[in-house]
Amino acid sequence: KAGVTQTPRYLIKTRGQQVTLSCSPISGHRSVSWYQQTPGQGLQFLFEYFSETQRNKGNFPGRFSGRQFSNSRSEMNVSTLELGDSALYLCASSVSGDRLETQYFGPGTRLLVL
Amino acid sequence: AQSVTQLDSHVSVSEGTPVLLRCNYSSSYSPSLFWYVQHPNKGLQLLLKYTSAATLVKGINGFEAEFKKSETSFHLTKPSAHMSDAAEYFCVVTPGITGFQKLVFGTGTRLLVSP
């Protein structure tokens, strides 16, 4: 079974631009979560989607948004990029998002904002 | 709110010696606890998880952790370190009362293994 895939793997943008990151979960997994990893703040939960609905959201500004498609693939969007948005963005999938399930992580998208 | 504290930012061991990575948790309810490992330029991989069954949890690659409620700890151990164990390790908690998963990560412990 293929793992979680994320595209692109690396991205360079400038302040004020917007960016869209993509995540394809493991086949059969319907829950997709997004996390931001930075040296200063560590790993922080962004949001979680299940069956095209956002069920959980972390403490991030409205510039961070996401969506999930009927095939469970998910995208996250960051508008009006700031320097502090430079980070590794990780996507994880699980079957239903239950707290006892294992989440499987993708390799991440490394975003650099100049 | 649930949280975890990883007591060491870096741990250095020699190959073949035991590994101990310390984690304390804070939770008003019975938590679910995990240890994840992150190798350079790779995603996170689950080592093991505690979900209120056995308090001693065995994971992959010879790692294990013991849930101690009285000490609010969930330390990760391995009897003998291997060079390939060098990585960053995260202790993670997820709330014990909600149905949905929202991982709360510790700050990480970087394990260095010398020959």
PDB file of C-alpha atoms in Angstrom:
ATOM      1  CA  LYS A   1       0.000   0.000   0.000  1.00  0.00           C
ATOM      2  CA  ALA A   2       1.402   3.396  -0.892  1.00  0.00           C
ATOM      3  CA  GLY A   3       2.083   5.754   1.971  1.00  0.00           C
ATOM      4  CA  VAL A   4       0.957   9.325   2.453  1.00  0.00           C
ATOM      5  CA  THR A   5       2.232  11.521  -0.339  1.00  0.00           C
ATOM      6  CA  GLN A   6       2.683  15.258  -0.274  1.00  0.00           C
ATOM      7  CA  THR A   7       3.352  17.616  -3.135  1.00  0.00           C
ATOM      8  CA  PRO A   8       5.373  19.601  -3.721  1.00  0.00           C
ATOM      9  CA  ARG A   9       8.236  18.580  -1.459  1.00  0.00           C
ATOM     10  CA  TYR A  10       9.891  21.985  -1.551  1.00  0.00           C
ATOM     11  CA  LEU A  11       8.533  25.422  -2.248  1.00  0.00           C
ATOM     12  CA  ILE A  12       9.920  28.928  -2.253  1.00  0.00           C
ATOM     13  CA  LYS A  13       7.545  31.882  -2.131  1.00  0.00           C
ATOM     14  CA  THR A  14       7.752  35.573  -1.341  1.00  0.00           C
ATOM     15  CA  ARG A  15       5.872  37.516   1.279  1.00  0.00           C
ATOM     16  CA  GLY A  16       2.315  38.347   0.330  1.00  0.00           C
ATOM     17  CA  GLN A  17       1.909  35.437  -2.041  1.00  0.00           C
ATOM     18  CA  GLN A  18      -0.348  32.502  -1.419  1.00  0.00           C
ATOM     19  CA  VAL A  19       0.451  28.802  -1.560  1.00  0.00           C
ATOM     20  CA  THR A  20      -1.447  25.533  -1.890  1.00  0.00           C
ATOM     21  CA  LEU A  21      -0.079  22.257  -0.587  1.00  0.00           C
ATOM     22  CA  SER A  22      -1.482  18.869  -1.451  1.00  0.00           C
ATOM     23  CA  CYS A  23      -1.784  15.625   0.493  1.00  0.00           C
ATOM     24  CA  SER A  24      -2.918  12.209  -0.705  1.00  0.00           C
ATOM     25  CA  PRO A  25      -3.745   9.860   2.166  1.00  0.00           C
ATOM     26  CA  ILE A  26      -3.254   6.143   2.314  1.00  0.00           C
ATOM     27  CA  SER A  27      -5.919   4.335   0.342  1.00  0.00           C
ATOM     28  CA  GLY A  28      -8.959   3.738   2.573  1.00  0.00           C
ATOM     29  CA  HIS A  29      -8.058   6.479   5.025  1.00  0.00           C
ATOM     30  CA  ARG A  30     -10.702   9.155   5.327  1.00  0.00           C
ATOM     31  CA  SER A  31      -9.185  11.393   7.981  1.00  0.00           C
ATOM     32  CA  VAL A  32      -6.452  13.852   7.056  1.00  0.00           C
ATOM     33  CA  SER A  33      -4.675  16.111   9.526  1.00  0.00           C
ATOM     34  CA  TRP A  34      -2.192  18.902   8.920  1.00  0.00           C
ATOM     35  CA  TYR A  35       0.659  20.005  11.166  1.00  0.00           C
ATOM     36  CA  GLN A  36       3.194  22.808  11.016  1.00  0.00           C
ATOM     37  CA  GLN A  37       6.745  22.191  12.230  1.00  0.00           C
ATOM     38  CA  THR A  38       9.102  25.086  12.970  1.00  0.00           C
ATOM     39  CA  PRO A  39      12.291  25.275  15.060  1.00  0.00           C
ATOM     40  CA  GLY A  40      10.717  27.843  17.371  1.00  0.00           C
ATOM     41  CA  GLN A  41       7.201  26.490  17.876  1.00  0.00           C
ATOM     42  CA  GLY A  42       7.762  22.804  17.260  1.00  0.00           C
ATOM     43  CA  LEU A  43       4.960  20.683  15.864  1.00  0.00           C
ATOM     44  CA  GLN A  44       1.546  22.279  15.969  1.00  0.00           C
ATOM     45  CA  PHE A  45      -1.828  20.977  14.850  1.00  0.00           C
ATOM     46  CA  LEU A  46      -3.466  22.981  12.073  1.00  0.00           C
ATOM     47  CA  PHE A  47      -6.705  21.161  11.265  1.00  0.00           C
ATOM     48  CA  GLU A  48      -8.296  17.798  10.581  1.00  0.00           C
ATOM     49  CA  TYR A  49     -10.725  16.781   7.852  1.00  0.00           C
ATOM     50  CA  PHE A  50     -13.029  13.805   7.573  1.00  0.00           C
ATOM     51  CA  SER A  51     -15.488  13.191   4.765  1.00  0.00           C
ATOM     52  CA  GLU A  52     -14.889  16.655   3.349  1.00  0.00           C
ATOM     53  CA  THR A  53     -15.698  18.338   6.684  1.00  0.00           C
ATOM     54  CA  GLN A  54     -13.329  20.138   8.999  1.00  0.00           C
ATOM     55  CA  ARG A  55     -13.796  18.571  12.427  1.00  0.00           C
ATOM     56  CA  ASN A  56     -10.936  20.053  14.381  1.00  0.00           C
ATOM     57  CA  LYS A  57      -8.955  23.244  14.134  1.00  0.00           C
ATOM     58  CA  GLY A  58      -5.825  24.483  15.851  1.00  0.00           C
ATOM     59  CA  ASN A  59      -4.916  28.016  16.882  1.00  0.00           C
ATOM     60  CA  PHE A  60      -3.861  29.463  13.578  1.00  0.00           C
ATOM     61  CA  PRO A  61      -5.055  32.622  11.851  1.00  0.00           C
ATOM     62  CA  GLY A  62      -7.677  32.533   9.133  1.00  0.00           C
ATOM     63  CA  ARG A  63      -4.954  32.826   6.485  1.00  0.00           C
ATOM     64  CA  PHE A  64      -4.554  29.087   6.950  1.00  0.00           C
ATOM     65  CA  SER A  65      -7.346  27.105   5.382  1.00  0.00           C
ATOM     66  CA  GLY A  66      -7.914  23.688   3.977  1.00  0.00           C
ATOM     67  CA  ARG A  67     -10.317  21.436   2.245  1.00  0.00           C
ATOM     68  CA  GLN A  68     -10.851  17.791   1.520  1.00  0.00           C
ATOM     69  CA  PHE A  69     -12.171  16.229  -1.630  1.00  0.00           C
ATOM     70  CA  SER A  70     -14.504  13.269  -2.063  1.00  0.00           C
ATOM     71  CA  ASN A  71     -11.521  10.989  -2.715  1.00  0.00           C
ATOM     72  CA  SER A  72     -10.088  12.056   0.690  1.00  0.00           C
ATOM     73  CA  ARG A  73      -7.239  14.023  -0.856  1.00  0.00           C
ATOM     74  CA  SER A  74      -6.675  17.243   0.985  1.00  0.00           C
ATOM     75  CA  GLU A  75      -5.208  20.634   0.268  1.00  0.00           C
ATOM     76  CA  MET A  76      -4.156  23.382   2.564  1.00  0.00           C
ATOM     77  CA  ASN A  77      -3.847  26.995   1.550  1.00  0.00           C
ATOM     78  CA  VAL A  78      -1.930  29.812   3.135  1.00  0.00           C
ATOM     79  CA  SER A  79      -2.754  33.287   1.897  1.00  0.00           C
ATOM     80  CA  THR A  80      -0.750  36.498   2.319  1.00  0.00           C
ATOM     81  CA  LEU A  81       2.392  34.633   3.274  1.00  0.00           C
ATOM     82  CA  GLU A  82       4.566  35.935   6.082  1.00  0.00           C
ATOM     83  CA  LEU A  83       8.200  35.140   6.832  1.00  0.00           C
ATOM     84  CA  GLY A  84       7.068  33.210   9.896  1.00  0.00           C
ATOM     85  CA  ASP A  85       5.118  30.789   7.732  1.00  0.00           C
ATOM     86  CA  SER A  86       8.401  29.206   6.673  1.00  0.00           C
ATOM     87  CA  ALA A  87       8.080  25.695   8.007  1.00  0.00           C
ATOM     88  CA  LEU A  88       7.768  22.014   7.286  1.00  0.00           C
ATOM     89  CA  TYR A  89       4.105  21.201   6.717  1.00  0.00           C
ATOM     90  CA  LEU A  90       3.207  17.630   7.523  1.00  0.00           C
ATOM     91  CA  CYS A  91       0.112  15.767   6.535  1.00  0.00           C
ATOM     92  CA  ALA A  92      -1.092  12.634   8.317  1.00  0.00           C
ATOM     93  CA  SER A  93      -3.870  10.209   7.569  1.00  0.00           C
ATOM     94  CA  SER A  94      -5.800   7.611   9.508  1.00  0.00           C
ATOM     95  CA  VAL A  95      -8.840   5.490   8.843  1.00  0.00           C
ATOM     96  CA  SER A  96     -11.401   7.516  10.743  1.00  0.00           C
ATOM     97  CA  GLY A  97      -9.421   9.951  12.897  1.00  0.00           C
ATOM     98  CA  ASP A  98     -10.345   8.215  16.135  1.00  0.00           C
ATOM     99  CA  ARG A  99      -7.997   9.172  18.967  1.00  0.00           C
ATOM    100  CA  LEU A 100      -6.785   5.587  19.367  1.00  0.00           C
ATOM    101  CA  GLU A 101      -5.802   5.172  15.734  1.00  0.00           C
ATOM    102  CA  THR A 102      -2.315   5.425  14.390  1.00  0.00           C
ATOM    103  CA  GLN A 103      -1.690   8.447  12.215  1.00  0.00           C
ATOM    104  CA  TYR A 104       0.608   7.910   9.256  1.00  0.00           C
ATOM    105  CA  PHE A 105       2.671  10.902   8.244  1.00  0.00           C
ATOM    106  CA  GLY A 106       3.881  11.994   4.864  1.00  0.00           C
ATOM    107  CA  PRO A 107       7.412  13.322   4.232  1.00  0.00           C
ATOM    108  CA  GLY A 108       6.227  16.915   4.394  1.00  0.00           C
ATOM    109  CA  THR A 109       6.398  20.014   2.247  1.00  0.00           C
ATOM    110  CA  ARG A 110       9.154  22.416   3.169  1.00  0.00           C
ATOM    111  CA  LEU A 111       8.031  25.991   2.550  1.00  0.00           C
ATOM    112  CA  LEU A 112      10.470  28.875   2.517  1.00  0.00           C
ATOM    113  CA  VAL A 113       9.052  32.388   2.479  1.00  0.00           C
ATOM    114  CA  LEU A 114      11.446  35.127   1.382  1.00  0.00           C
TER     115      LEU A 114
ATOM    116  CA  ALA B   1      -5.522  21.054  28.674  1.00  0.00           C
ATOM    117  CA  GLN B   2      -3.399  18.058  27.859  1.00  0.00           C
ATOM    118  CA  SER B   3       0.332  18.536  27.383  1.00  0.00           C
ATOM    119  CA  VAL B   4       3.608  16.663  27.461  1.00  0.00           C
ATOM    120  CA  THR B   5       7.024  17.770  28.657  1.00  0.00           C
ATOM    121  CA  GLN B   6      10.151  16.176  27.287  1.00  0.00           C
ATOM    122  CA  LEU B   7      12.758  16.683  29.933  1.00  0.00           C
ATOM    123  CA  ASP B   8      15.858  16.556  27.726  1.00  0.00           C
ATOM    124  CA  SER B   9      16.396  18.405  24.466  1.00  0.00           C
ATOM    125  CA  HIS B  10      19.447  16.252  23.653  1.00  0.00           C
ATOM    126  CA  VAL B  11      20.573  12.818  24.825  1.00  0.00           C
ATOM    127  CA  SER B  12      23.938  11.336  23.865  1.00  0.00           C
ATOM    128  CA  VAL B  13      24.718   7.637  24.184  1.00  0.00           C
ATOM    129  CA  SER B  14      27.309   5.249  22.872  1.00  0.00           C
ATOM    130  CA  GLU B  15      26.324   2.437  20.548  1.00  0.00           C
ATOM    131  CA  GLY B  16      25.351  -0.634  22.556  1.00  0.00           C
ATOM    132  CA  THR B  17      24.396   1.284  25.720  1.00  0.00           C
ATOM    133  CA  PRO B  18      20.845   1.784  27.004  1.00  0.00           C
ATOM    134  CA  VAL B  19      18.635   4.635  25.874  1.00  0.00           C
ATOM    135  CA  LEU B  20      16.278   6.581  28.151  1.00  0.00           C
ATOM    136  CA  LEU B  21      14.172   9.443  26.791  1.00  0.00           C
ATOM    137  CA  ARG B  22      11.988  11.075  29.417  1.00  0.00           C
ATOM    138  CA  CYS B  23       8.453  12.351  29.048  1.00  0.00           C
ATOM    139  CA  ASN B  24       5.969  13.634  31.598  1.00  0.00           C
ATOM    140  CA  TYR B  25       2.372  14.299  30.728  1.00  0.00           C
ATOM    141  CA  SER B  26      -0.354  16.501  32.075  1.00  0.00           C
ATOM    142  CA  SER B  27      -3.935  15.462  31.581  1.00  0.00           C
ATOM    143  CA  SER B  28      -7.164  15.782  33.478  1.00  0.00           C
ATOM    144  CA  TYR B  29      -8.409  12.579  31.917  1.00  0.00           C
ATOM    145  CA  SER B  30      -6.962   9.244  30.940  1.00  0.00           C
ATOM    146  CA  PRO B  31      -4.695  10.144  28.055  1.00  0.00           C
ATOM    147  CA  SER B  32      -3.574   8.306  24.979  1.00  0.00           C
ATOM    148  CA  LEU B  33       0.178   8.633  24.635  1.00  0.00           C
ATOM    149  CA  PHE B  34       2.491   8.020  21.726  1.00  0.00           C
ATOM    150  CA  TRP B  35       6.144   8.143  20.832  1.00  0.00           C
ATOM    151  CA  TYR B  36       7.053   9.182  17.297  1.00  0.00           C
ATOM    152  CA  VAL B  37      10.491   9.284  15.681  1.00  0.00           C
ATOM    153  CA  GLN B  38      11.647  11.643  12.951  1.00  0.00           C
ATOM    154  CA  HIS B  39      14.758  10.913  10.947  1.00  0.00           C
ATOM    155  CA  PRO B  40      16.385  13.793   9.035  1.00  0.00           C
ATOM    156  CA  ASN B  41      14.377  14.870   6.014  1.00  0.00           C
ATOM    157  CA  LYS B  42      11.756  12.239   6.678  1.00  0.00           C
ATOM    158  CA  GLY B  43       8.256  12.224   8.078  1.00  0.00           C
ATOM    159  CA  LEU B  44       7.232  11.028  11.487  1.00  0.00           C
ATOM    160  CA  GLN B  45       6.971   7.347  12.251  1.00  0.00           C
ATOM    161  CA  LEU B  46       5.030   5.839  15.137  1.00  0.00           C
ATOM    162  CA  LEU B  47       7.215   3.873  17.556  1.00  0.00           C
ATOM    163  CA  LEU B  48       4.529   2.841  20.028  1.00  0.00           C
ATOM    164  CA  LYS B  49       1.285   3.925  21.662  1.00  0.00           C
ATOM    165  CA  TYR B  50      -0.462   3.592  25.006  1.00  0.00           C
ATOM    166  CA  THR B  51      -4.236   3.458  24.984  1.00  0.00           C
ATOM    167  CA  SER B  52      -5.087   2.308  28.545  1.00  0.00           C
ATOM    168  CA  ALA B  53      -4.455  -1.376  27.994  1.00  0.00           C
ATOM    169  CA  ALA B  54      -1.110  -2.763  29.240  1.00  0.00           C
ATOM    170  CA  THR B  55       1.041  -0.169  30.996  1.00  0.00           C
ATOM    171  CA  LEU B  56       4.234  -1.559  29.452  1.00  0.00           C
ATOM    172  CA  VAL B  57       4.078  -0.968  25.741  1.00  0.00           C
ATOM    173  CA  LYS B  58       6.418  -2.551  23.255  1.00  0.00           C
ATOM    174  CA  GLY B  59       7.118  -0.831  19.992  1.00  0.00           C
ATOM    175  CA  ILE B  60       9.174  -1.221  16.886  1.00  0.00           C
ATOM    176  CA  ASN B  61      12.962  -1.524  16.695  1.00  0.00           C
ATOM    177  CA  GLY B  62      13.289  -2.736  20.289  1.00  0.00           C
ATOM    178  CA  PHE B  63      11.806   0.357  21.937  1.00  0.00           C
ATOM    179  CA  GLU B  64       9.377   0.201  24.818  1.00  0.00           C
ATOM    180  CA  ALA B  65       7.694   2.631  27.194  1.00  0.00           C
ATOM    181  CA  GLU B  66       5.990   2.324  30.540  1.00  0.00           C
ATOM    182  CA  PHE B  67       2.940   4.331  31.523  1.00  0.00           C
ATOM    183  CA  LYS B  68       3.190   5.346  35.195  1.00  0.00           C
ATOM    184  CA  LYS B  69       0.117   7.178  36.367  1.00  0.00           C
ATOM    185  CA  SER B  70       1.513   7.909  39.821  1.00  0.00           C
ATOM    186  CA  GLU B  71       4.488   9.674  38.253  1.00  0.00           C
ATOM    187  CA  THR B  72       2.599  11.021  35.207  1.00  0.00           C
ATOM    188  CA  SER B  73       5.428   9.681  33.092  1.00  0.00           C
ATOM    189  CA  PHE B  74       5.789   7.783  29.838  1.00  0.00           C
ATOM    190  CA  HIS B  75       9.533   7.317  29.374  1.00  0.00           C
ATOM    191  CA  LEU B  76      10.932   5.630  26.263  1.00  0.00           C
ATOM    192  CA  THR B  77      13.675   3.039  26.649  1.00  0.00           C
ATOM    193  CA  LYS B  78      15.796   0.700  24.581  1.00  0.00           C
ATOM    194  CA  PRO B  79      18.310  -1.753  26.022  1.00  0.00           C
ATOM    195  CA  SER B  80      20.994  -1.222  23.420  1.00  0.00           C
ATOM    196  CA  ALA B  81      21.366   1.763  21.110  1.00  0.00           C
ATOM    197  CA  HIS B  82      22.162   1.369  17.449  1.00  0.00           C
ATOM    198  CA  MET B  83      23.651   3.991  15.178  1.00  0.00           C
ATOM    199  CA  SER B  84      20.447   4.012  13.159  1.00  0.00           C
ATOM    200  CA  ASP B  85      18.531   5.182  16.262  1.00  0.00           C
ATOM    201  CA  ALA B  86      20.018   8.658  15.913  1.00  0.00           C
ATOM    202  CA  ALA B  87      16.988  10.861  15.257  1.00  0.00           C
ATOM    203  CA  GLU B  88      14.531  13.197  16.957  1.00  0.00           C
ATOM    204  CA  TYR B  89      11.922  11.635  19.207  1.00  0.00           C
ATOM    205  CA  PHE B  90       8.584  13.152  20.108  1.00  0.00           C
ATOM    206  CA  CYS B  91       6.327  12.299  22.994  1.00  0.00           C
ATOM    207  CA  VAL B  92       2.738  12.950  22.016  1.00  0.00           C
ATOM    208  CA  VAL B  93      -0.601  13.091  23.825  1.00  0.00           C
ATOM    209  CA  THR B  94      -4.101  13.081  22.494  1.00  0.00           C
ATOM    210  CA  PRO B  95      -7.085  14.029  24.608  1.00  0.00           C
ATOM    211  CA  GLY B  96      -8.750  11.170  26.407  1.00  0.00           C
ATOM    212  CA  ILE B  97     -12.340  12.243  26.209  1.00  0.00           C
ATOM    213  CA  THR B  98     -12.975  13.445  22.706  1.00  0.00           C
ATOM    214  CA  GLY B  99     -13.532  11.066  19.872  1.00  0.00           C
ATOM    215  CA  PHE B 100     -11.314  12.752  17.393  1.00  0.00           C
ATOM    216  CA  GLN B 101      -7.578  12.832  17.204  1.00  0.00           C
ATOM    217  CA  LYS B 102      -5.597  16.000  17.714  1.00  0.00           C
ATOM    218  CA  LEU B 103      -2.000  15.241  18.507  1.00  0.00           C
ATOM    219  CA  VAL B 104      -0.201  17.506  20.973  1.00  0.00           C
ATOM    220  CA  PHE B 105       3.549  17.150  20.564  1.00  0.00           C
ATOM    221  CA  GLY B 106       6.344  17.610  23.035  1.00  0.00           C
ATOM    222  CA  THR B 107       9.325  19.740  22.069  1.00  0.00           C
ATOM    223  CA  GLY B 108      11.354  16.716  21.016  1.00  0.00           C
ATOM    224  CA  THR B 109      14.539  15.012  22.173  1.00  0.00           C
ATOM    225  CA  ARG B 110      17.417  14.640  19.780  1.00  0.00           C
ATOM    226  CA  LEU B 111      19.194  11.330  20.310  1.00  0.00           C
ATOM    227  CA  LEU B 112      22.852  11.247  19.347  1.00  0.00           C
ATOM    228  CA  VAL B 113      24.566   7.856  19.091  1.00  0.00           C
ATOM    229  CA  SER B 114      28.343   7.688  18.951  1.00  0.00           C
ATOM    230  CA  PRO B 115      30.373   4.665  17.829  1.00  0.00           C
TER     231      PRO B 115
END
